[in-house]
Structure formats: structure tokens, C-alpha cells
JSON list of C-alpha atoms in Angstrom, two decimals:
[
{"chain": "A", "resi": 1, "resn": "MET", "atom": "CA", "xyz": [21.98, 52.09, -35.94]},
{"chain": "A", "resi": 2, "resn": "GLN", "atom": "CA", "xyz": [22.05, 49.87, -32.86]},
{"chain": "A", "resi": 3, "resn": "ILE", "atom": "CA", "xyz": [19.63, 47.67, -31.69]},
{"chain": "A", "resi": 4, "resn": "LYS", "atom": "CA", "xyz": [19.16, 46.36, -28.22]},
{"chain": "A", "resi": 5, "resn": "VAL", "atom": "CA", "xyz": [18.86, 42.58, -27.63]},
{"chain": "A", "resi": 6, "resn": "THR", "atom": "CA", "xyz": [17.53, 40.90, -24.53]},
{"chain": "A", "resi": 7, "resn": "PHE", "atom": "CA", "xyz": [17.80, 36.93, -23.71]},
{"chain": "A", "resi": 8, "resn": "TYR", "atom": "CA", "xyz": [15.53, 34.89, -21.87]},
{"chain": "A", "resi": 9, "resn": "SER", "atom": "CA", "xyz": [15.23, 31.69, -19.90]},
{"chain": "A", "resi": 10, "resn": "TYR", "atom": "CA", "xyz": [18.60, 29.47, -21.32]},
{"chain": "A", "resi": 11, "resn": "PHE", "atom": "CA", "xyz": [19.20, 31.84, -23.78]},
{"chain": "A", "resi": 12, "resn": "LYS", "atom": "CA", "xyz": [21.00, 33.92, -21.04]},
{"chain": "A", "resi": 13, "resn": "ASP", "atom": "CA", "xyz": [23.11, 30.62, -20.44]},
{"chain": "A", "resi": 14, "resn": "LEU", "atom": "CA", "xyz": [23.73, 30.17, -23.94]},
{"chain": "A", "resi": 15, "resn": "THR", "atom": "CA", "xyz": [25.20, 34.02, -24.80]},
{"chain": "A", "resi": 16, "resn": "GLY", "atom": "CA", "xyz": [26.22, 34.18, -21.05]},
{"chain": "A", "resi": 17, "resn": "CYS", "atom": "CA", "xyz": [24.44, 37.78, -21.01]},
{"chain": "A", "resi": 18, "resn": "GLY", "atom": "CA", "xyz": [21.18, 38.85, -20.22]},
{"chain": "A", "resi": 19, "resn": "GLU", "atom": "CA", "xyz": [21.37, 41.59, -23.47]},
{"chain": "A", "resi": 20, "resn": "THR", "atom": "CA", "xyz": [23.40, 43.12, -25.80]},
{"chain": "A", "resi": 21, "resn": "ILE", "atom": "CA", "xyz": [23.77, 45.67, -28.48]},
{"chain": "A", "resi": 22, "resn": "GLN", "atom": "CA", "xyz": [24.22, 44.63, -32.18]},
{"chain": "A", "resi": 23, "resn": "ASP", "atom": "CA", "xyz": [25.03, 47.27, -34.70]},
{"chain": "A", "resi": 24, "resn": "VAL", "atom": "CA", "xyz": [23.17, 46.96, -37.87]},
{"chain": "A", "resi": 25, "resn": "SER", "atom": "CA", "xyz": [22.86, 48.31, -40.95]},
{"chain": "A", "resi": 26, "resn": "ASP", "atom": "CA", "xyz": [19.58, 49.74, -42.67]},
{"chain": "A", "resi": 27, "resn": "GLY", "atom": "CA", "xyz": [17.41, 47.13, -43.90]},
{"chain": "A", "resi": 28, "resn": "THR", "atom": "CA", "xyz": [18.75, 43.99, -41.78]},
{"chain": "A", "resi": 29, "resn": "THR", "atom": "CA", "xyz": [16.04, 41.45, -41.07]},
{"chain": "A", "resi": 30, "resn": "LEU", "atom": "CA", "xyz": [15.49, 39.22, -37.86]},
{"chain": "A", "resi": 31, "resn": "ALA", "atom": "CA", "xyz": [16.82, 36.60, -39.79]},
{"chain": "A", "resi": 32, "resn": "ALA", "atom": "CA", "xyz": [19.95, 38.56, -40.92]},
{"chain": "A", "resi": 33, "resn": "LEU", "atom": "CA", "xyz": [20.38, 40.06, -36.84]},
{"chain": "A", "resi": 34, "resn": "TYR", "atom": "CA", "xyz": [19.98, 36.42, -35.70]},
{"chain": "A", "resi": 35, "resn": "THR", "atom": "CA", "xyz": [23.14, 35.69, -38.03]},
{"chain": "A", "resi": 36, "resn": "GLN", "atom": "CA", "xyz": [24.49, 38.21, -36.69]},
{"chain": "A", "resi": 37, "resn": "LEU", "atom": "CA", "xyz": [24.40, 36.92, -33.30]},
{"chain": "A", "resi": 38, "resn": "ILE", "atom": "CA", "xyz": [25.18, 33.58, -33.83]},
{"chain": "A", "resi": 39, "resn": "ALA", "atom": "CA", "xyz": [28.57, 34.70, -34.99]},
{"chain": "A", "resi": 40, "resn": "ARG", "atom": "CA", "xyz": [29.09, 36.41, -31.39]},
{"chain": "A", "resi": 41, "resn": "PHE", "atom": "CA", "xyz": [27.16, 34.03, -29.57]},
{"chain": "A", "resi": 42, "resn": "SER", "atom": "CA", "xyz": [27.93, 30.53, -31.69]},
{"chain": "A", "resi": 43, "resn": "LYS", "atom": "CA", "xyz": [25.98, 28.52, -28.75]},
{"chain": "A", "resi": 44, "resn": "LEU", "atom": "CA", "xyz": [22.46, 30.19, -30.32]},
{"chain": "A", "resi": 45, "resn": "ALA", "atom": "CA", "xyz": [23.08, 28.47, -33.76]},
{"chain": "A", "resi": 46, "resn": "ALA", "atom": "CA", "xyz": [21.56, 24.94, -32.45]},
{"chain": "A", "resi": 47, "resn": "MET", "atom": "CA", "xyz": [18.33, 27.32, -31.59]},
{"chain": "A", "resi": 48, "resn": "GLU", "atom": "CA", "xyz": [17.95, 29.03, -34.63]},
{"chain": "A", "resi": 49, "resn": "LYS", "atom": "CA", "xyz": [14.59, 27.03, -35.41]},
{"chain": "A", "resi": 50, "resn": "SER", "atom": "CA", "xyz": [12.74, 27.14, -32.33]},
{"chain": "A", "resi": 51, "resn": "THR", "atom": "CA", "xyz": [13.82, 30.48, -31.52]},
{"chain": "A", "resi": 52, "resn": "LEU", "atom": "CA", "xyz": [10.98, 32.88, -30.87]},
{"chain": "A", "resi": 53, "resn": "ILE", "atom": "CA", "xyz": [11.87, 36.37, -31.59]},
{"chain": "A", "resi": 54, "resn": "ALA", "atom": "CA", "xyz": [9.84, 39.71, -30.28]},
{"chain": "A", "resi": 55, "resn": "VAL", "atom": "CA", "xyz": [9.94, 43.13, -31.17]},
{"chain": "A", "resi": 56, "resn": "GLY", "atom": "CA", "xyz": [8.83, 45.52, -28.41]},
{"chain": "A", "resi": 57, "resn": "VAL", "atom": "CA", "xyz": [6.32, 43.39, -27.05]},
{"chain": "A", "resi": 58, "resn": "GLU", "atom": "CA", "xyz": [5.22, 41.84, -30.44]},
{"chain": "A", "resi": 59, "resn": "TYR", "atom": "CA", "xyz": [6.26, 38.45, -32.24]},
{"chain": "A", "resi": 60, "resn": "GLN", "atom": "CA", "xyz": [7.54, 39.25, -35.72]},
{"chain": "A", "resi": 61, "resn": "PRO", "atom": "CA", "xyz": [8.44, 37.09, -38.28]},
{"chain": "A", "resi": 62, "resn": "ARG", "atom": "CA", "xyz": [12.24, 36.82, -39.82]},
{"chain": "A", "resi": 63, "resn": "THR", "atom": "CA", "xyz": [11.22, 38.93, -42.56]},
{"chain": "A", "resi": 64, "resn": "TYR", "atom": "CA", "xyz": [10.63, 41.83, -40.45]},
{"chain": "A", "resi": 65, "resn": "ILE", "atom": "CA", "xyz": [13.12, 44.72, -41.20]},
{"chain": "A", "resi": 66, "resn": "LEU", "atom": "CA", "xyz": [14.41, 46.53, -38.01]},
{"chain": "A", "resi": 67, "resn": "LYS", "atom": "CA", "xyz": [13.71, 50.21, -37.04]},
{"chain": "A", "resi": 68, "resn": "GLU", "atom": "CA", "xyz": [16.02, 52.92, -35.25]},
{"chain": "A", "resi": 69, "resn": "GLY", "atom": "CA", "xyz": [14.58, 52.36, -31.45]},
{"chain": "A", "resi": 70, "resn": "ASP", "atom": "CA", "xyz": [13.81, 48.53, -32.01]},
{"chain": "A", "resi": 71, "resn": "GLN", "atom": "CA", "xyz": [14.21, 46.62, -28.85]},
{"chain": "A", "resi": 72, "resn": "VAL", "atom": "CA", "xyz": [14.23, 42.95, -29.53]},
{"chain": "A", "resi": 73, "resn": "ALA", "atom": "CA", "xyz": [13.89, 39.71, -27.18]},
{"chain": "A", "resi": 74, "resn": "LEU", "atom": "CA", "xyz": [15.17, 36.44, -28.17]},
{"chain": "A", "resi": 75, "resn": "PHE", "atom": "CA", "xyz": [13.69, 33.10, -26.01]},
{"chain": "A", "resi": 76, "resn": "PRO", "atom": "CA", "xyz": [13.07, 29.32, -26.51]},
{"chain": "A", "resi": 77, "resn": "PRO", "atom": "CA", "xyz": [9.64, 28.33, -26.73]},
{"chain": "A", "resi": 78, "resn": "VAL", "atom": "CA", "xyz": [7.39, 29.20, -23.74]},
{"chain": "A", "resi": 79, "resn": "GLN", "atom": "CA", "xyz": [5.83, 27.05, -21.06]},
{"chain": "A", "resi": 80, "resn": "GLY", "atom": "CA", "xyz": [3.56, 28.89, -18.78]},
{"chain": "A", "resi": 81, "resn": "GLY", "atom": "CA", "xyz": [1.25, 27.25, -16.66]},
{"chain": "B", "resi": 1, "resn": "MET", "atom": "CA", "xyz": [-27.14, 27.34, -28.76]},
{"chain": "B", "resi": 2, "resn": "VAL", "atom": "CA", "xyz": [-25.70, 31.26, -27.94]},
{"chain": "B", "resi": 3, "resn": "ASN", "atom": "CA", "xyz": [-27.95, 33.55, -29.36]},
{"chain": "B", "resi": 4, "resn": "SER", "atom": "CA", "xyz": [-26.97, 37.07, -30.39]},
{"chain": "B", "resi": 5, "resn": "ARG", "atom": "CA", "xyz": [-27.42, 39.09, -27.65]},
{"chain": "B", "resi": 6, "resn": "GLU", "atom": "CA", "xyz": [-25.00, 36.57, -25.51]},
{"chain": "B", "resi": 7, "resn": "LYS", "atom": "CA", "xyz": [-22.29, 36.83, -28.49]},
{"chain": "B", "resi": 8, "resn": "THR", "atom": "CA", "xyz": [-22.19, 40.63, -28.31]},
{"chain": "B", "resi": 9, "resn": "LEU", "atom": "CA", "xyz": [-21.53, 40.02, -24.00]},
{"chain": "B", "resi": 10, "resn": "THR", "atom": "CA", "xyz": [-18.20, 41.90, -23.61]},
{"chain": "B", "resi": 11, "resn": "ILE", "atom": "CA", "xyz": [-16.25, 40.68, -20.75]},
{"chain": "B", "resi": 12, "resn": "LEU", "atom": "CA", "xyz": [-17.30, 43.05, -17.83]},
{"chain": "B", "resi": 13, "resn": "LYS", "atom": "CA", "xyz": [-14.67, 42.13, -15.17]},
{"chain": "B", "resi": 14, "resn": "ARG", "atom": "CA", "xyz": [-11.01, 40.86, -16.48]},
{"chain": "B", "resi": 15, "resn": "GLU", "atom": "CA", "xyz": [-8.15, 40.37, -14.02]},
{"chain": "B", "resi": 16, "resn": "LEU", "atom": "CA", "xyz": [-4.66, 39.26, -14.63]},
{"chain": "B", "resi": 17, "resn": "SER", "atom": "CA", "xyz": [-1.81, 38.95, -11.51]},
{"chain": "B", "resi": 18, "resn": "ILE", "atom": "CA", "xyz": [1.68, 37.76, -12.80]},
{"chain": "B", "resi": 19, "resn": "THR", "atom": "CA", "xyz": [3.51, 37.77, -9.47]},
{"chain": "B", "resi": 20, "resn": "THR", "atom": "CA", "xyz": [5.52, 36.19, -7.30]},
{"chain": "B", "resi": 21, "resn": "ASP", "atom": "CA", "xyz": [3.27, 36.47, -4.07]},
{"chain": "B", "resi": 22, "resn": "ALA", "atom": "CA", "xyz": [1.49, 32.84, -3.52]},
{"chain": "B", "resi": 23, "resn": "ILE", "atom": "CA", "xyz": [-1.97, 32.28, -5.01]},
{"chain": "B", "resi": 24, "resn": "ASN", "atom": "CA", "xyz": [-4.42, 32.44, -2.03]},
{"chain": "B", "resi": 25, "resn": "GLU", "atom": "CA", "xyz": [-7.65, 30.63, -3.35]},
{"chain": "B", "resi": 26, "resn": "PRO", "atom": "CA", "xyz": [-10.00, 31.67, -0.31]},
{"chain": "B", "resi": 27, "resn": "VAL", "atom": "CA", "xyz": [-9.21, 35.10, -1.03]},
{"chain": "B", "resi": 28, "resn": "LEU", "atom": "CA", "xyz": [-9.67, 35.15, -5.21]},
{"chain": "B", "resi": 29, "resn": "LEU", "atom": "CA", "xyz": [-12.98, 32.77, -4.73]},
{"chain": "B", "resi": 30, "resn": "ALA", "atom": "CA", "xyz": [-14.54, 35.66, -2.04]},
{"chain": "B", "resi": 31, "resn": "ARG", "atom": "CA", "xyz": [-13.91, 37.92, -4.62]},
{"chain": "B", "resi": 32, "resn": "ARG", "atom": "CA", "xyz": [-16.28, 36.51, -6.93]},
{"chain": "B", "resi": 33, "resn": "SER", "atom": "CA", "xyz": [-19.24, 38.56, -8.61]},
{"chain": "B", "resi": 34, "resn": "MET", "atom": "CA", "xyz": [-21.81, 37.06, -11.12]},
{"chain": "B", "resi": 35, "resn": "SER", "atom": "CA", "xyz": [-24.78, 38.82, -12.34]},
{"chain": "B", "resi": 36, "resn": "ASP", "atom": "CA", "xyz": [-28.22, 37.01, -12.42]},
{"chain": "B", "resi": 37, "resn": "GLY", "atom": "CA", "xyz": [-27.70, 35.83, -15.98]},
{"chain": "B", "resi": 38, "resn": "MET", "atom": "CA", "xyz": [-24.62, 33.90, -15.39]},
{"chain": "B", "resi": 39, "resn": "GLY", "atom": "CA", "xyz": [-24.87, 30.01, -14.71]},
{"chain": "B", "resi": 40, "resn": "ALA", "atom": "CA", "xyz": [-21.29, 28.80, -15.14]},
{"chain": "B", "resi": 41, "resn": "ALA", "atom": "CA", "xyz": [-18.37, 29.43, -13.14]},
{"chain": "B", "resi": 42, "resn": "ILE", "atom": "CA", "xyz": [-15.30, 27.48, -13.25]},
{"chain": "B", "resi": 43, "resn": "CYS", "atom": "CA", "xyz": [-11.90, 27.70, -11.87]},
{"chain": "B", "resi": 44, "resn": "PHE", "atom": "CA", "xyz": [-9.04, 25.98, -13.11]},
{"chain": "B", "resi": 45, "resn": "LEU", "atom": "CA", "xyz": [-5.87, 25.41, -10.46]},
{"chain": "B", "resi": 46, "resn": "GLY", "atom": "CA", "xyz": [-2.08, 24.43, -12.16]},
{"chain": "B", "resi": 47, "resn": "VAL", "atom": "CA", "xyz": [-0.43, 22.95, -9.42]},
{"chain": "B", "resi": 48, "resn": "VAL", "atom": "CA", "xyz": [3.78, 21.53, -9.59]},
{"chain": "B", "resi": 49, "resn": "ARG", "atom": "CA", "xyz": [4.17, 18.20, -9.68]},
{"chain": "B", "resi": 50, "resn": "GLY", "atom": "CA", "xyz": [6.91, 16.36, -8.31]},
{"chain": "B", "resi": 51, "resn": "GLU", "atom": "CA", "xyz": [8.21, 15.47, -11.19]},
{"chain": "B", "resi": 52, "resn": "GLU", "atom": "CA", "xyz": [9.32, 17.03, -14.56]},
{"chain": "B", "resi": 53, "resn": "GLY", "atom": "CA", "xyz": [9.87, 14.29, -17.20]},
{"chain": "B", "resi": 54, "resn": "ALA", "atom": "CA", "xyz": [11.91, 11.52, -15.65]},
{"chain": "B", "resi": 55, "resn": "ASP", "atom": "CA", "xyz": [12.96, 13.85, -12.83]},
{"chain": "B", "resi": 56, "resn": "SER", "atom": "CA", "xyz": [12.10, 13.96, -9.39]},
{"chain": "B", "resi": 57, "resn": "ILE", "atom": "CA", "xyz": [12.30, 17.75, -8.91]},
{"chain": "B", "resi": 58, "resn": "THR", "atom": "CA", "xyz": [11.17, 19.80, -5.55]},
{"chain": "B", "resi": 59, "resn": "ALA", "atom": "CA", "xyz": [9.96, 23.23, -7.38]},
{"chain": "B", "resi": 60, "resn": "ILE", "atom": "CA", "xyz": [9.90, 25.18, -10.82]},
{"chain": "B", "resi": 61, "resn": "ASP", "atom": "CA", "xyz": [11.39, 28.39, -10.97]},
{"chain": "B", "resi": 62, "resn": "TYR", "atom": "CA", "xyz": [9.09, 30.72, -13.10]},
{"chain": "B", "resi": 63, "resn": "GLU", "atom": "CA", "xyz": [10.81, 33.51, -15.32]},
{"chain": "B", "resi": 64, "resn": "THR", "atom": "CA", "xyz": [8.68, 36.13, -17.32]},
{"chain": "B", "resi": 65, "resn": "PHE", "atom": "CA", "xyz": [9.14, 38.84, -19.74]},
{"chain": "B", "resi": 66, "resn": "GLN", "atom": "CA", "xyz": [6.61, 40.97, -17.54]},
{"chain": "B", "resi": 67, "resn": "GLN", "atom": "CA", "xyz": [5.62, 43.53, -20.32]},
{"chain": "B", "resi": 68, "resn": "MET", "atom": "CA", "xyz": [5.06, 41.10, -23.13]},
{"chain": "B", "resi": 69, "resn": "ALA", "atom": "CA", "xyz": [3.34, 38.65, -21.09]},
{"chain": "B", "resi": 70, "resn": "GLU", "atom": "CA", "xyz": [0.57, 40.99, -19.75]},
{"chain": "B", "resi": 71, "resn": "HIS", "atom": "CA", "xyz": [0.25, 42.16, -23.59]},
{"chain": "B", "resi": 72, "resn": "GLN", "atom": "CA", "xyz": [-0.25, 38.79, -24.95]},
{"chain": "B", "resi": 73, "resn": "PHE", "atom": "CA", "xyz": [-2.69, 37.88, -22.14]},
{"chain": "B", "resi": 74, "resn": "LYS", "atom": "CA", "xyz": [-4.54, 40.78, -23.43]},
{"chain": "B", "resi": 75, "resn": "LEU", "atom": "CA", "xyz": [-4.40, 39.38, -26.67]},
{"chain": "B", "resi": 76, "resn": "ILE", "atom": "CA", "xyz": [-6.18, 36.53, -25.46]},
{"chain": "B", "resi": 77, "resn": "PHE", "atom": "CA", "xyz": [-8.60, 38.04, -23.54]},
{"chain": "B", "resi": 78, "resn": "ASP", "atom": "CA", "xyz": [-9.55, 40.12, -26.65]},
{"chain": "B", "resi": 79, "resn": "GLU", "atom": "CA", "xyz": [-9.89, 36.80, -28.48]},
{"chain": "B", "resi": 80, "resn": "ILE", "atom": "CA", "xyz": [-12.17, 35.05, -25.95]},
{"chain": "B", "resi": 81, "resn": "GLU", "atom": "CA", "xyz": [-14.28, 38.07, -26.12]},
{"chain": "B", "resi": 82, "resn": "LYS", "atom": "CA", "xyz": [-15.04, 37.69, -29.45]},
{"chain": "B", "resi": 83, "resn": "ARG", "atom": "CA", "xyz": [-15.59, 34.09, -29.52]},
{"chain": "B", "resi": 84, "resn": "TRP", "atom": "CA", "xyz": [-17.69, 33.49, -26.26]},
{"chain": "B", "resi": 85, "resn": "PRO", "atom": "CA", "xyz": [-20.05, 35.44, -23.84]},
{"chain": "B", "resi": 86, "resn": "ILE", "atom": "CA", "xyz": [-17.78, 35.86, -21.18]},
{"chain": "B", "resi": 87, "resn": "GLU", "atom": "CA", "xyz": [-18.92, 38.15, -18.15]},
{"chain": "B", "resi": 88, "resn": "SER", "atom": "CA", "xyz": [-15.51, 37.68, -16.33]},
{"chain": "B", "resi": 89, "resn": "LEU", "atom": "CA", "xyz": [-12.11, 36.11, -16.76]},
{"chain": "B", "resi": 90, "resn": "ARG", "atom": "CA", "xyz": [-9.27, 36.25, -13.52]},
{"chain": "B", "resi": 91, "resn": "LEU", "atom": "CA", "xyz": [-6.21, 34.73, -13.78]},
{"chain": "B", "resi": 92, "resn": "VAL", "atom": "CA", "xyz": [-3.01, 34.83, -11.59]},
{"chain": "B", "resi": 93, "resn": "HIS", "atom": "CA", "xyz": [0.04, 33.60, -12.67]},
{"chain": "B", "resi": 94, "resn": "ARG", "atom": "CA", "xyz": [2.69, 33.23, -10.37]},
{"chain": "B", "resi": 95, "resn": "ILE", "atom": "CA", "xyz": [6.32, 33.71, -11.03]},
{"chain": "B", "resi": 96, "resn": "GLY", "atom": "CA", "xyz": [9.52, 32.87, -9.34]},
{"chain": "B", "resi": 97, "resn": "MET", "atom": "CA", "xyz": [9.98, 29.82, -7.18]},
{"chain": "B", "resi": 98, "resn": "VAL", "atom": "CA", "xyz": [6.96, 27.64, -6.71]},
{"chain": "B", "resi": 99, "resn": "ARG", "atom": "CA", "xyz": [7.45, 24.54, -4.45]},
{"chain": "B", "resi": 100, "resn": "VAL", "atom": "CA", "xyz": [5.78, 21.43, -5.59]},
{"chain": "B", "resi": 101, "resn": "GLY", "atom": "CA", "xyz": [2.20, 21.25, -4.40]},
{"chain": "B", "resi": 102, "resn": "GLU", "atom": "CA", "xyz": [1.67, 24.79, -4.58]},
{"chain": "B", "resi": 103, "resn": "PRO", "atom": "CA", "xyz": [-0.57, 26.28, -7.49]},
{"chain": "B", "resi": 104, "resn": "SER", "atom": "CA", "xyz": [1.57, 28.07, -10.38]},
{"chain": "B", "resi": 105, "resn": "LEU", "atom": "CA", "xyz": [-1.75, 29.05, -12.13]},
{"chain": "B", "resi": 106, "resn": "TRP", "atom": "CA", "xyz": [-5.24, 29.77, -11.33]},
{"chain": "B", "resi": 107, "resn": "VAL", "atom": "CA", "xyz": [-8.27, 30.80, -13.85]},
{"chain": "B", "resi": 108, "resn": "GLU", "atom": "CA", "xyz": [-11.61, 31.86, -13.57]},
{"chain": "B", "resi": 109, "resn": "VAL", "atom": "CA", "xyz": [-14.14, 31.95, -16.08]},
{"chain": "B", "resi": 110, "resn": "ILE", "atom": "CA", "xyz": [-17.61, 32.96, -15.44]},
{"chain": "B", "resi": 111, "resn": "SER", "atom": "CA", "xyz": [-20.24, 32.95, -18.35]},
{"chain": "B", "resi": 112, "resn": "PRO", "atom": "CA", "xyz": [-24.17, 31.74, -18.65]},
{"chain": "B", "resi": 113, "resn": "HIS", "atom": "CA", "xyz": [-23.56, 28.37, -19.53]},
{"chain": "B", "resi": 114, "resn": "ARG", "atom": "CA", "xyz": [-20.87, 25.88, -18.88]},
{"chain": "B", "resi": 115, "resn": "GLY", "atom": "CA", "xyz": [-19.95, 24.98, -22.00]},
{"chain": "B", "resi": 116, "resn": "GLU", "atom": "CA", "xyz": [-18.29, 28.37, -23.21]},
{"chain": "B", "resi": 117, "resn": "ALA", "atom": "CA", "xyz": [-16.67, 28.73, -19.61]},
{"chain": "B", "resi": 118, "resn": "PHE", "atom": "CA", "xyz": [-14.84, 25.00, -20.52]},
{"chain": "B", "resi": 119, "resn": "ALA", "atom": "CA", "xyz": [-14.10, 26.49, -23.77]},
{"chain": "B", "resi": 120, "resn": "ALA", "atom": "CA", "xyz": [-12.76, 29.43, -23.41]},
{"chain": "B", "resi": 121, "resn": "CYS", "atom": "CA", "xyz": [-10.55, 28.22, -20.30]},
{"chain": "B", "resi": 122, "resn": "GLN", "atom": "CA", "xyz": [-9.42, 25.74, -22.21]},
{"chain": "B", "resi": 123, "resn": "PHE", "atom": "CA", "xyz": [-8.55, 27.97, -25.19]},
{"chain": "B", "resi": 124, "resn": "LEU", "atom": "CA", "xyz": [-7.05, 30.31, -22.63]},
{"chain": "B", "resi": 125, "resn": "ILE", "atom": "CA", "xyz": [-4.86, 27.84, -21.01]},
{"chain": "B", "resi": 126, "resn": "ASP", "atom": "CA", "xyz": [-3.44, 26.77, -24.66]},
{"chain": "B", "resi": 127, "resn": "GLU", "atom": "CA", "xyz": [-3.22, 29.96, -26.08]},
{"chain": "B", "resi": 128, "resn": "MET", "atom": "CA", "xyz": [-1.00, 31.06, -22.66]},
{"chain": "B", "resi": 129, "resn": "LYS", "atom": "CA", "xyz": [1.28, 27.77, -23.43]},
{"chain": "B", "resi": 130, "resn": "ARG", "atom": "CA", "xyz": [2.03, 29.07, -26.89]},
{"chain": "B", "resi": 131, "resn": "ALA", "atom": "CA", "xyz": [2.20, 32.85, -26.66]},
{"chain": "B", "resi": 132, "resn": "VAL", "atom": "CA", "xyz": [2.97, 34.19, -23.22]},
{"chain": "B", "resi": 133, "resn": "PRO", "atom": "CA", "xyz": [6.50, 34.38, -22.76]},
{"chain": "B", "resi": 134, "resn": "ILE", "atom": "CA", "xyz": [6.86, 32.54, -19.35]},
{"chain": "B", "resi": 135, "resn": "TRP", "atom": "CA", "xyz": [9.51, 29.75, -19.14]},
{"chain": "B", "resi": 136, "resn": "LYS", "atom": "CA", "xyz": [9.85, 27.40, -16.25]},
{"chain": "B", "resi": 137, "resn": "LYS", "atom": "CA", "xyz": [13.17, 26.04, -14.64]},
{"chain": "B", "resi": 138, "resn": "PRO", "atom": "CA", "xyz": [12.74, 22.87, -12.74]},
{"chain": "B", "resi": 139, "resn": "ILE", "atom": "CA", "xyz": [14.55, 22.30, -9.74]},
{"chain": "B", "resi": 140, "resn": "SER", "atom": "CA", "xyz": [16.16, 18.97, -9.57]},
{"chain": "B", "resi": 141, "resn": "ARG", "atom": "CA", "xyz": [16.07, 16.82, -5.84]},
{"chain": "B", "resi": 142, "resn": "ARG", "atom": "CA", "xyz": [19.41, 15.93, -7.03]},
{"chain": "B", "resi": 143, "resn": "SER", "atom": "CA", "xyz": [20.92, 19.14, -7.98]},
{"chain": "B", "resi": 144, "resn": "GLN", "atom": "CA", "xyz": [19.49, 20.53, -4.73]},
{"chain": "B", "resi": 145, "resn": "SER", "atom": "CA", "xyz": [20.96, 17.74, -2.54]},
{"chain": "B", "resi": 146, "resn": "ALA", "atom": "CA", "xyz": [24.20, 17.48, -4.28]},
{"chain": "B", "resi": 147, "resn": "GLY", "atom": "CA", "xyz": [24.27, 21.40, -3.77]}
]
């Protein structure tokens, strides 16, 4: 299945794009998705531990198993205020 | 001490605005409403400082993931409603370019007593900084003059 991934803040600079589509197999977790994205966007590797991940508008753990239609957002720690 | 009736008070007024418009305090204050049982109204204003770390800056460019930010604020408001008797909670967060000296955040909390108003406001801002997807990009005075 295809998962739409959106990048925010300076992650857009690290990847050179605001969003991408990643092909994943059934049962793929967010952790596995991140590993696949690092293979395409190597600068994400240094941010792996601090990256926040949302599916839709909810934060999800790395163990979350992706489903058809999920929209993933990757971004650095937030800084409102 | 908060009695049980106050604990179950639902937030009668919730207002949230994430906007590129400048924060207009007089207009916001003019729209304040408090019932007779409310004894505390506190406002917090977050203003862009002229320094970010060791760097002198002219502005901060705020970015958000708006749909998620609105959802995360709603979750925080829900949690505040469970914890404290708050009658009104209003928040404005500006996004886009905010110059030094201008406010980026305005919060108002209205409750029966000051204790819960201060506690709820502190909680709201702490949780916002932990969970609400808003990021800031400082605009350095050096980079701007170099450009």
C-alpha cells in the first residue's frame, strides 16, 4: 500500500520536500516506515530519536501498524508560544 | 478548596484561533464575559523577544500543522475541564511572521478563584509546548542584513 508522509518545520529542508509517498507492505510499523524513509532521505537518520510522529491528527508510537489510507506526519519537537 | 459543584463546571466558552492576523488585545478584552460566580480572570501574553539563544533576531516565523494543532488544543482544553472549574478559556496563537515586540500568544482563563485560573493557564501553556504542532524559525538580524 501507499502511505502519504508529510514533513514539517526543518524536516522539509532535511528531505528537500514537503511530502512524499512511500510504498509499504502490510504489517509495516511506523518504526519500519522511518527506516525506509532514512534510506531515501539520509539526513533524517540523525533526527530519529527526537522525531515526533502523527497518524492523522494523533501522535502514535513507533509500534503502530500502518493501515490503508493512513496519513503520516513527521516533525521535530514542537515549539509553540 | 474546590467544592464538587465547581469541579463539574464545564467550560462554557471555548475559543481557539490559530491565525496570521495580529493579536488585538483591546478587541479580545472587550469580548470578555464573566458570570457572577467568577472571581478570577487572568491573561497571559507571549511576546517575541529580540534574542533567540545567543542570536539577535528581528522576528520569528511560526509554522503549524493546523488541523492537528486544533485537535491537540481541544484535547488540552478537555483535560483542563476535567481538572479545574473553568468558565471560559480563550486562546489565540499567531502564525507566520511575528516581529520582535509583538505578541505571538494570548491566553485568557476565567474561573471562580485565582488558584485554578493560574494552574490551568500554566498547564495549558506547558502542554501546548509539549504537544501542539507549532514550530518557530527565528529570523536572524545578521542573515537579514546579509540578504
